[in-house]
mmCIF file of C-alpha atoms in Angstrom:
data_model
loop_
_atom_site.group_PDB
_atom_site.id
_atom_site.type_symbol
_atom_site.label_atom_id
_atom_site.label_comp_id
_atom_site.label_asym_id
_atom_site.label_seq_id
_atom_site.Cartn_x
_atom_site.Cartn_y
_atom_site.Cartn_z
ATOM 1 C CA MET A 29 -19.548 -15.433 -48.230
ATOM 2 C CA THR A 30 -16.889 -15.993 -50.884
ATOM 3 C CA ASN A 31 -13.797 -17.650 -49.477
ATOM 4 C CA SER A 32 -10.206 -18.011 -50.646
ATOM 5 C CA PRO A 33 -9.701 -19.505 -54.143
ATOM 6 C CA ASP A 34 -9.778 -23.061 -52.763
ATOM 7 C CA LYS A 35 -13.037 -22.253 -50.907
ATOM 8 C CA THR A 36 -11.329 -22.528 -47.522
ATOM 9 C CA PRO A 37 -12.637 -19.811 -45.161
ATOM 10 C CA THR A 38 -10.065 -17.460 -43.656
ATOM 11 C CA ALA A 39 -9.889 -15.180 -40.637
ATOM 12 C CA VAL A 40 -7.529 -12.899 -38.753
ATOM 13 C CA LEU A 41 -7.884 -12.845 -34.957
ATOM 14 C CA ILE A 42 -6.373 -9.907 -33.088
ATOM 15 C CA GLY A 43 -5.925 -9.971 -29.320
ATOM 16 C CA VAL A 44 -5.998 -13.755 -29.078
ATOM 17 C CA THR A 45 -4.457 -13.935 -25.594
ATOM 18 C CA GLY A 46 -7.674 -12.730 -23.929
ATOM 19 C CA GLY A 47 -10.437 -14.930 -22.560
ATOM 20 C CA PHE A 48 -12.176 -15.531 -25.897
ATOM 21 C CA GLY A 49 -9.074 -15.893 -28.079
ATOM 22 C CA HIS A 50 -8.201 -19.546 -27.635
ATOM 23 C CA PRO A 51 -11.798 -20.865 -27.794
ATOM 24 C CA LEU A 52 -12.439 -18.850 -30.953
ATOM 25 C CA ALA A 53 -9.201 -19.927 -32.624
ATOM 26 C CA LYS A 54 -9.931 -23.557 -31.764
ATOM 27 C CA LEU A 55 -13.505 -23.340 -33.048
ATOM 28 C CA LEU A 56 -12.540 -21.703 -36.322
ATOM 29 C CA ALA A 57 -9.735 -24.204 -36.873
ATOM 30 C CA ASN A 58 -12.202 -27.041 -36.288
ATOM 31 C CA GLU A 59 -14.546 -25.404 -38.807
ATOM 32 C CA GLY A 60 -11.792 -25.489 -41.416
ATOM 33 C CA TYR A 61 -10.634 -21.878 -41.262
ATOM 34 C CA ARG A 62 -7.091 -20.901 -42.135
ATOM 35 C CA LEU A 63 -6.013 -18.388 -39.509
ATOM 36 C CA VAL A 64 -3.630 -15.575 -38.770
ATOM 37 C CA LEU A 65 -3.374 -14.919 -35.021
ATOM 38 C CA ALA A 66 -2.082 -11.668 -33.579
ATOM 39 C CA ALA A 67 -1.361 -10.300 -30.113
ATOM 40 C CA ARG A 68 1.128 -8.135 -28.274
ATOM 41 C CA ARG A 69 2.489 -10.984 -26.154
ATOM 42 C CA GLU A 70 4.487 -13.142 -28.493
ATOM 43 C CA SER A 71 4.948 -16.156 -26.218
ATOM 44 C CA ASP A 72 1.236 -16.678 -25.486
ATOM 45 C CA ALA A 73 0.079 -16.292 -29.069
ATOM 46 C CA ALA A 74 2.930 -18.406 -30.402
ATOM 47 C CA ALA A 75 1.967 -21.174 -27.973
ATOM 48 C CA LEU A 76 -1.634 -20.925 -29.141
ATOM 49 C CA THR A 77 -0.470 -21.224 -32.749
ATOM 50 C CA GLY A 78 1.568 -24.260 -31.788
ATOM 51 C CA ARG A 79 -1.586 -26.013 -30.555
ATOM 52 C CA SER A 80 -3.284 -25.576 -33.908
ATOM 53 C CA ASP A 81 -3.210 -28.082 -36.734
ATOM 54 C CA GLY A 82 -0.696 -26.062 -38.728
ATOM 55 C CA SER A 83 -3.327 -23.956 -40.502
ATOM 56 C CA ALA A 84 -2.515 -20.879 -38.389
ATOM 57 C CA ILE A 85 0.426 -18.515 -38.259
ATOM 58 C CA TYR A 86 1.288 -15.904 -35.650
ATOM 59 C CA VAL A 87 2.116 -12.239 -36.262
ATOM 60 C CA ARG A 88 2.963 -9.872 -33.412
ATOM 61 C CA ALA A 89 0.800 -6.735 -33.479
ATOM 62 C CA ASP A 90 -0.479 -4.002 -31.172
ATOM 63 C CA VAL A 91 -3.860 -2.359 -31.803
ATOM 64 C CA ALA A 92 -2.458 0.914 -30.470
ATOM 65 C CA ASP A 93 0.292 0.885 -33.125
ATOM 66 C CA PRO A 94 -1.008 1.613 -36.657
ATOM 67 C CA ALA A 95 2.304 0.627 -38.260
ATOM 68 C CA SER A 96 2.226 -2.847 -36.696
ATOM 69 C CA LEU A 97 -1.376 -3.311 -37.856
ATOM 70 C CA LYS A 98 -0.465 -2.427 -41.427
ATOM 71 C CA GLU A 99 2.333 -4.992 -41.245
ATOM 72 C CA LEU A 100 -0.165 -7.510 -39.878
ATOM 73 C CA ALA A 101 -2.603 -6.824 -42.711
ATOM 74 C CA ALA A 102 0.123 -7.221 -45.327
ATOM 75 C CA ALA A 103 1.290 -10.504 -43.793
ATOM 76 C CA ALA A 104 -2.278 -11.794 -43.493
ATOM 77 C CA PHE A 105 -3.192 -11.081 -47.109
ATOM 78 C CA GLU A 106 0.080 -12.618 -48.259
ATOM 79 C CA HIS A 107 -0.499 -15.781 -46.219
ATOM 80 C CA LEU A 108 -4.238 -16.194 -46.735
ATOM 81 C CA GLY A 109 -4.741 -14.772 -50.211
ATOM 82 C CA ARG A 110 -8.067 -13.285 -49.222
ATOM 83 C CA ILE A 111 -9.660 -12.598 -45.862
ATOM 84 C CA ASP A 112 -13.259 -13.390 -44.981
ATOM 85 C CA ALA A 113 -13.218 -12.046 -41.427
ATOM 86 C CA VAL A 114 -11.117 -9.900 -39.132
ATOM 87 C CA VAL A 115 -12.002 -10.248 -35.448
ATOM 88 C CA ASN A 116 -10.656 -7.635 -33.049
ATOM 89 C CA LEU A 117 -10.794 -9.131 -29.554
ATOM 90 C CA ALA A 118 -8.587 -6.523 -27.864
ATOM 91 C CA GLY A 119 -10.168 -4.507 -25.083
ATOM 92 C CA ILE A 120 -9.751 -3.327 -21.495
ATOM 93 C CA SER A 121 -12.489 -2.632 -18.962
ATOM 94 C CA PRO A 122 -11.440 -0.985 -15.690
ATOM 95 C CA ARG A 123 -14.448 -0.467 -13.419
ATOM 96 C CA LYS A 124 -14.087 2.429 -11.024
ATOM 97 C CA ALA A 125 -15.979 5.311 -9.468
ATOM 98 C CA ILE A 126 -16.160 8.483 -11.573
ATOM 99 C CA GLY A 127 -13.375 10.228 -9.686
ATOM 100 C CA GLU A 128 -11.097 7.190 -9.495
ATOM 101 C CA TYR A 129 -10.330 6.836 -13.198
ATOM 102 C CA THR A 130 -6.761 8.011 -13.665
ATOM 103 C CA GLN A 131 -5.275 9.642 -16.720
ATOM 104 C CA THR A 132 -3.483 6.365 -17.398
ATOM 105 C CA ASP A 133 -6.806 4.479 -17.246
ATOM 106 C CA VAL A 134 -8.447 6.869 -19.680
ATOM 107 C CA ASP A 135 -5.489 6.992 -22.058
ATOM 108 C CA SER A 136 -5.275 3.189 -22.111
ATOM 109 C CA MET A 137 -8.973 2.811 -22.888
ATOM 110 C CA LEU A 138 -8.769 5.378 -25.663
ATOM 111 C CA GLU A 139 -5.747 3.597 -27.147
ATOM 112 C CA VAL A 140 -7.213 0.085 -27.043
ATOM 113 C CA ASN A 141 -11.010 0.509 -27.087
ATOM 114 C CA VAL A 142 -11.367 3.505 -29.416
ATOM 115 C CA LYS A 143 -8.232 4.061 -31.480
ATOM 116 C CA GLY A 144 -7.593 0.321 -31.773
ATOM 117 C CA PRO A 145 -10.771 -0.508 -33.734
ATOM 118 C CA ILE A 146 -10.244 2.523 -35.966
ATOM 119 C CA PHE A 147 -6.655 1.543 -36.741
ATOM 120 C CA VAL A 148 -7.608 -2.118 -37.289
ATOM 121 C CA THR A 149 -10.303 -1.081 -39.758
ATOM 122 C CA GLN A 150 -7.994 1.310 -41.594
ATOM 123 C CA ALA A 151 -5.274 -1.333 -41.881
ATOM 124 C CA PHE A 152 -7.492 -4.030 -43.413
ATOM 125 C CA LEU A 153 -10.148 -2.058 -45.283
ATOM 126 C CA PRO A 154 -8.195 -1.307 -48.504
ATOM 127 C CA GLY A 155 -7.451 -4.994 -49.086
ATOM 128 C CA LEU A 156 -10.975 -6.078 -48.179
ATOM 129 C CA LEU A 157 -12.452 -3.601 -50.653
ATOM 130 C CA GLU A 158 -10.176 -4.849 -53.425
ATOM 131 C CA GLN A 159 -11.056 -8.535 -53.075
ATOM 132 C CA ALA A 160 -14.210 -10.052 -54.508
ATOM 133 C CA GLY A 161 -17.060 -11.121 -52.286
ATOM 134 C CA GLY A 162 -18.211 -10.124 -48.820
ATOM 135 C CA SER A 163 -16.133 -9.752 -45.685
ATOM 136 C CA VAL A 164 -16.655 -8.558 -42.136
ATOM 137 C CA ILE A 165 -14.603 -6.832 -39.446
ATOM 138 C CA VAL A 166 -15.937 -7.836 -36.026
ATOM 139 C CA HIS A 167 -15.076 -5.559 -33.118
ATOM 140 C CA VAL A 168 -15.809 -7.217 -29.777
ATOM 141 C CA GLY A 169 -17.173 -4.541 -27.466
ATOM 142 C CA GLY A 170 -18.693 -4.581 -24.003
ATOM 143 C CA ALA A 171 -21.876 -6.204 -22.756
ATOM 144 C CA MET A 172 -25.073 -5.163 -24.508
ATOM 145 C CA ASP A 173 -24.904 -2.777 -27.466
ATOM 146 C CA GLY A 174 -22.261 -0.283 -26.355
ATOM 147 C CA ARG A 175 -24.775 2.458 -25.611
ATOM 148 C CA VAL A 176 -25.857 1.346 -22.127
ATOM 149 C CA GLY A 177 -24.145 3.229 -19.311
ATOM 150 C CA LEU A 178 -23.945 1.539 -15.905
ATOM 151 C CA PRO A 179 -22.490 2.716 -12.566
ATOM 152 C CA PHE A 180 -18.749 2.374 -12.046
ATOM 153 C CA MET A 181 -18.241 1.993 -15.775
ATOM 154 C CA SER A 182 -18.513 5.650 -16.814
ATOM 155 C CA ALA A 183 -15.215 6.080 -18.647
ATOM 156 C CA TYR A 184 -15.359 2.525 -19.961
ATOM 157 C CA ALA A 185 -18.918 3.091 -21.223
ATOM 158 C CA ALA A 186 -17.705 6.207 -23.029
ATOM 159 C CA SER A 187 -15.108 4.157 -24.893
ATOM 160 C CA ARG A 188 -17.618 1.477 -25.896
ATOM 161 C CA GLY A 189 -20.173 4.075 -26.939
ATOM 162 C CA ALA A 190 -17.535 5.566 -29.210
ATOM 163 C CA LEU A 191 -16.967 2.147 -30.794
ATOM 164 C CA ALA A 192 -20.700 1.616 -31.351
ATOM 165 C CA GLY A 193 -20.930 4.988 -33.085
ATOM 166 C CA TYR A 194 -17.866 4.254 -35.209
ATOM 167 C CA VAL A 195 -19.279 0.922 -36.390
ATOM 168 C CA GLN A 196 -22.646 2.458 -37.232
ATOM 169 C CA ALA A 197 -21.166 5.383 -39.166
ATOM 170 C CA SER A 198 -18.706 3.149 -41.016
ATOM 171 C CA ASN A 199 -21.449 0.765 -42.143
ATOM 172 C CA ARG A 200 -23.432 3.615 -43.630
ATOM 173 C CA GLU A 201 -20.322 4.765 -45.470
ATOM 174 C CA LEU A 202 -19.520 1.233 -46.680
ATOM 175 C CA ASP A 203 -23.061 0.386 -47.780
ATOM 176 C CA GLY A 204 -22.954 -1.540 -51.056
ATOM 177 C CA THR A 205 -19.221 -2.296 -50.934
ATOM 178 C CA GLY A 206 -19.487 -5.874 -49.667
ATOM 179 C CA VAL A 207 -17.591 -5.011 -46.476
ATOM 180 C CA ALA A 208 -19.383 -4.738 -43.132
ATOM 181 C CA LEU A 209 -18.307 -3.818 -39.615
ATOM 182 C CA SER A 210 -19.873 -5.521 -36.623
ATOM 183 C CA PHE A 211 -20.238 -4.486 -32.988
ATOM 184 C CA PHE A 212 -20.317 -7.714 -30.999
ATOM 185 C CA GLY A 213 -21.571 -7.461 -27.420
ATOM 186 C CA PRO A 214 -20.647 -10.640 -25.523
ATOM 187 C CA ALA A 215 -22.615 -11.881 -22.550
ATOM 188 C CA PRO A 216 -20.898 -11.841 -19.140
ATOM 189 C CA ALA A 217 -18.665 -14.891 -19.363
ATOM 190 C CA ASN A 218 -16.815 -17.318 -17.144
ATOM 191 C CA THR A 219 -13.394 -15.745 -17.681
ATOM 192 C CA GLU A 220 -10.611 -14.724 -15.336
ATOM 193 C CA SER A 221 -11.180 -11.027 -15.996
ATOM 194 C CA GLU A 222 -14.848 -11.339 -14.982
ATOM 195 C CA SER A 223 -14.296 -13.566 -11.939
ATOM 196 C CA ALA A 224 -14.568 -10.728 -9.408
ATOM 197 C CA TYR A 225 -18.142 -10.058 -10.567
ATOM 198 C CA PHE A 226 -19.608 -13.573 -10.688
ATOM 199 C CA ASP A 227 -21.720 -13.038 -7.556
ATOM 200 C CA MET A 228 -22.979 -9.701 -8.847
ATOM 201 C CA TRP A 229 -24.176 -11.157 -12.144
ATOM 202 C CA HIS A 230 -25.812 -14.066 -10.302
ATOM 203 C CA GLU A 231 -27.738 -11.680 -8.059
ATOM 204 C CA MET A 232 -28.836 -9.746 -11.141
ATOM 205 C CA GLY A 233 -30.244 -12.950 -12.590
ATOM 206 C CA VAL A 234 -27.773 -12.976 -15.463
ATOM 207 C CA ASP A 235 -26.374 -16.410 -16.272
ATOM 208 C CA LEU A 236 -22.673 -16.465 -17.073
ATOM 209 C CA VAL A 237 -21.786 -18.223 -20.298
ATOM 210 C CA GLU A 238 -18.677 -20.190 -21.162
ATOM 211 C CA PRO A 239 -16.074 -18.626 -23.484
ATOM 212 C CA GLU A 240 -16.825 -21.389 -25.990
ATOM 213 C CA THR A 241 -20.415 -20.140 -26.192
ATOM 214 C CA VAL A 242 -19.185 -16.643 -26.966
ATOM 215 C CA ALA A 243 -16.892 -18.074 -29.636
ATOM 216 C CA GLY A 244 -19.863 -19.812 -31.228
ATOM 217 C CA GLU A 245 -21.817 -16.557 -31.342
ATOM 218 C CA ILE A 246 -18.857 -14.766 -32.927
ATOM 219 C CA LEU A 247 -18.778 -17.456 -35.613
ATOM 220 C CA THR A 248 -22.478 -16.830 -36.266
ATOM 221 C CA THR A 249 -21.759 -13.111 -36.585
ATOM 222 C CA ILE A 250 -18.994 -13.844 -39.088
ATOM 223 C CA ARG A 251 -21.163 -16.112 -41.205
ATOM 224 C CA LYS A 252 -24.179 -13.795 -41.226
ATOM 225 C CA ARG A 253 -22.115 -10.593 -41.365
ATOM 226 C CA ARG A 254 -24.302 -9.022 -38.702
ATOM 227 C CA GLN A 255 -23.654 -5.356 -38.055
ATOM 228 C CA GLN A 256 -24.653 -5.796 -34.415
ATOM 229 C CA HIS A 257 -24.887 -8.900 -32.245
ATOM 230 C CA VAL A 258 -25.904 -8.589 -28.588
ATOM 231 C CA MET A 259 -25.613 -11.642 -26.331
ATOM 232 C CA GLY A 260 -27.028 -12.059 -22.842
ATOM 233 C CA GLY A 261 -30.486 -13.431 -23.480
ATOM 234 C CA LEU A 262 -33.800 -11.734 -24.102
ATOM 235 C CA MET A 263 -33.602 -9.529 -21.004
ATOM 236 C CA LEU A 264 -30.316 -7.827 -21.893
ATOM 237 C CA ARG A 265 -31.250 -7.485 -25.560
ATOM 238 C CA MET A 266 -34.577 -5.931 -24.597
ATOM 239 C CA MET A 267 -32.905 -3.500 -22.206
ATOM 240 C CA SER A 268 -30.436 -2.501 -24.898
ATOM 241 C CA ALA A 269 -33.219 -1.868 -27.400
ATOM 242 C CA VAL A 270 -35.359 0.115 -24.957
ATOM 243 C CA ASN A 271 -32.375 2.117 -23.703
ATOM 244 C CA ALA A 272 -31.576 3.180 -27.280
ATOM 245 C CA VAL A 273 -35.033 4.779 -27.529
ATOM 246 C CA SER A 274 -35.723 5.855 -23.937
ATOM 247 C CA PRO A 275 -33.103 5.516 -21.183
ATOM 248 C CA SER A 276 -35.698 6.434 -18.554
ATOM 249 C CA ALA A 277 -37.940 3.579 -19.682
ATOM 250 C CA ALA A 278 -34.963 1.219 -19.553
ATOM 251 C CA ASP A 279 -34.401 2.320 -15.955
ATOM 252 C CA VAL A 280 -37.979 1.387 -15.108
ATOM 253 C CA ILE A 281 -37.806 -2.100 -16.625
ATOM 254 C CA GLY A 282 -34.545 -3.045 -14.988
ATOM 255 C CA LEU A 283 -31.470 -0.886 -15.480
ATOM 256 C CA ARG A 284 -32.060 1.092 -12.273
ATOM 257 C CA LYS A 285 -32.170 -2.190 -10.339
ATOM 258 C CA PHE A 286 -28.972 -3.289 -12.066
ATOM 259 C CA GLY A 287 -27.350 -0.011 -11.126
ATOM 260 C CA LYS A 288 -28.236 -0.368 -7.443
ATOM 261 C CA LEU A 289 -26.816 -3.893 -7.347
ATOM 262 C CA MET A 290 -23.620 -2.742 -9.030
ATOM 263 C CA THR A 291 -23.290 -0.003 -6.422
ATOM 264 C CA GLN A 292 -23.412 -2.650 -3.681
ATOM 265 C CA TYR A 293 -20.464 -4.433 -5.271
ATOM 266 C CA HIS A 294 -18.541 -1.190 -5.822
ATOM 267 C CA PRO A 295 -19.022 0.770 -2.584
ATOM 268 C CA ARG A 296 -18.153 4.454 -2.746
#
């Protein structure tokens, strides 16, 4: 991957106030990256910037606001010169029964999980296409590959499936340009947002990973410009692959069992 003129790698992190934001910013800074950090909550992101070594700046941005993302892109290119990676960490994941998702829930997921990645890509793509060398836009999605539907995640699964389709279609359109999009599926992690489901994942036999581990896998995705990266060990990757070909076969090898366990933790 070609870096900025002085060979220093560069990245823009969006949604840095979530569970993976600080570990990823810290890791990239330690790896020598110059950073632009963005989030809706100015105080949290500004504090994160203040803990860096001075190689990062903060820009307020909202993935649901295309104008703010264009301003972010302009500021990032001005500060960094060129951009090797854009990582969109923003996402929401309400888990409810089919009939319990409210209009507000659905609208919020569409704004952040579907429109957000589209607007992020549109804001940065022109500049990425103009610069020399390869670059990647990493969209952090849900567990597995975005195409696996599990109980009490119906509307959420729809939003992540939309993202997976968007990334796939965009990569076919961008083939040969030097720019790639990536769908990154993190493993269930030891974060505050996942804390209510620790026992469920343990009973499923899925080991929770630390946010720092997820950050390391995102760095690998950046360096290798992978179009898809699914965490969670061999079992979850296998289920994702089988489900893409035959959902009924995926049920037999484990997804039906997962679904029954999830139902126990989300009683109707």
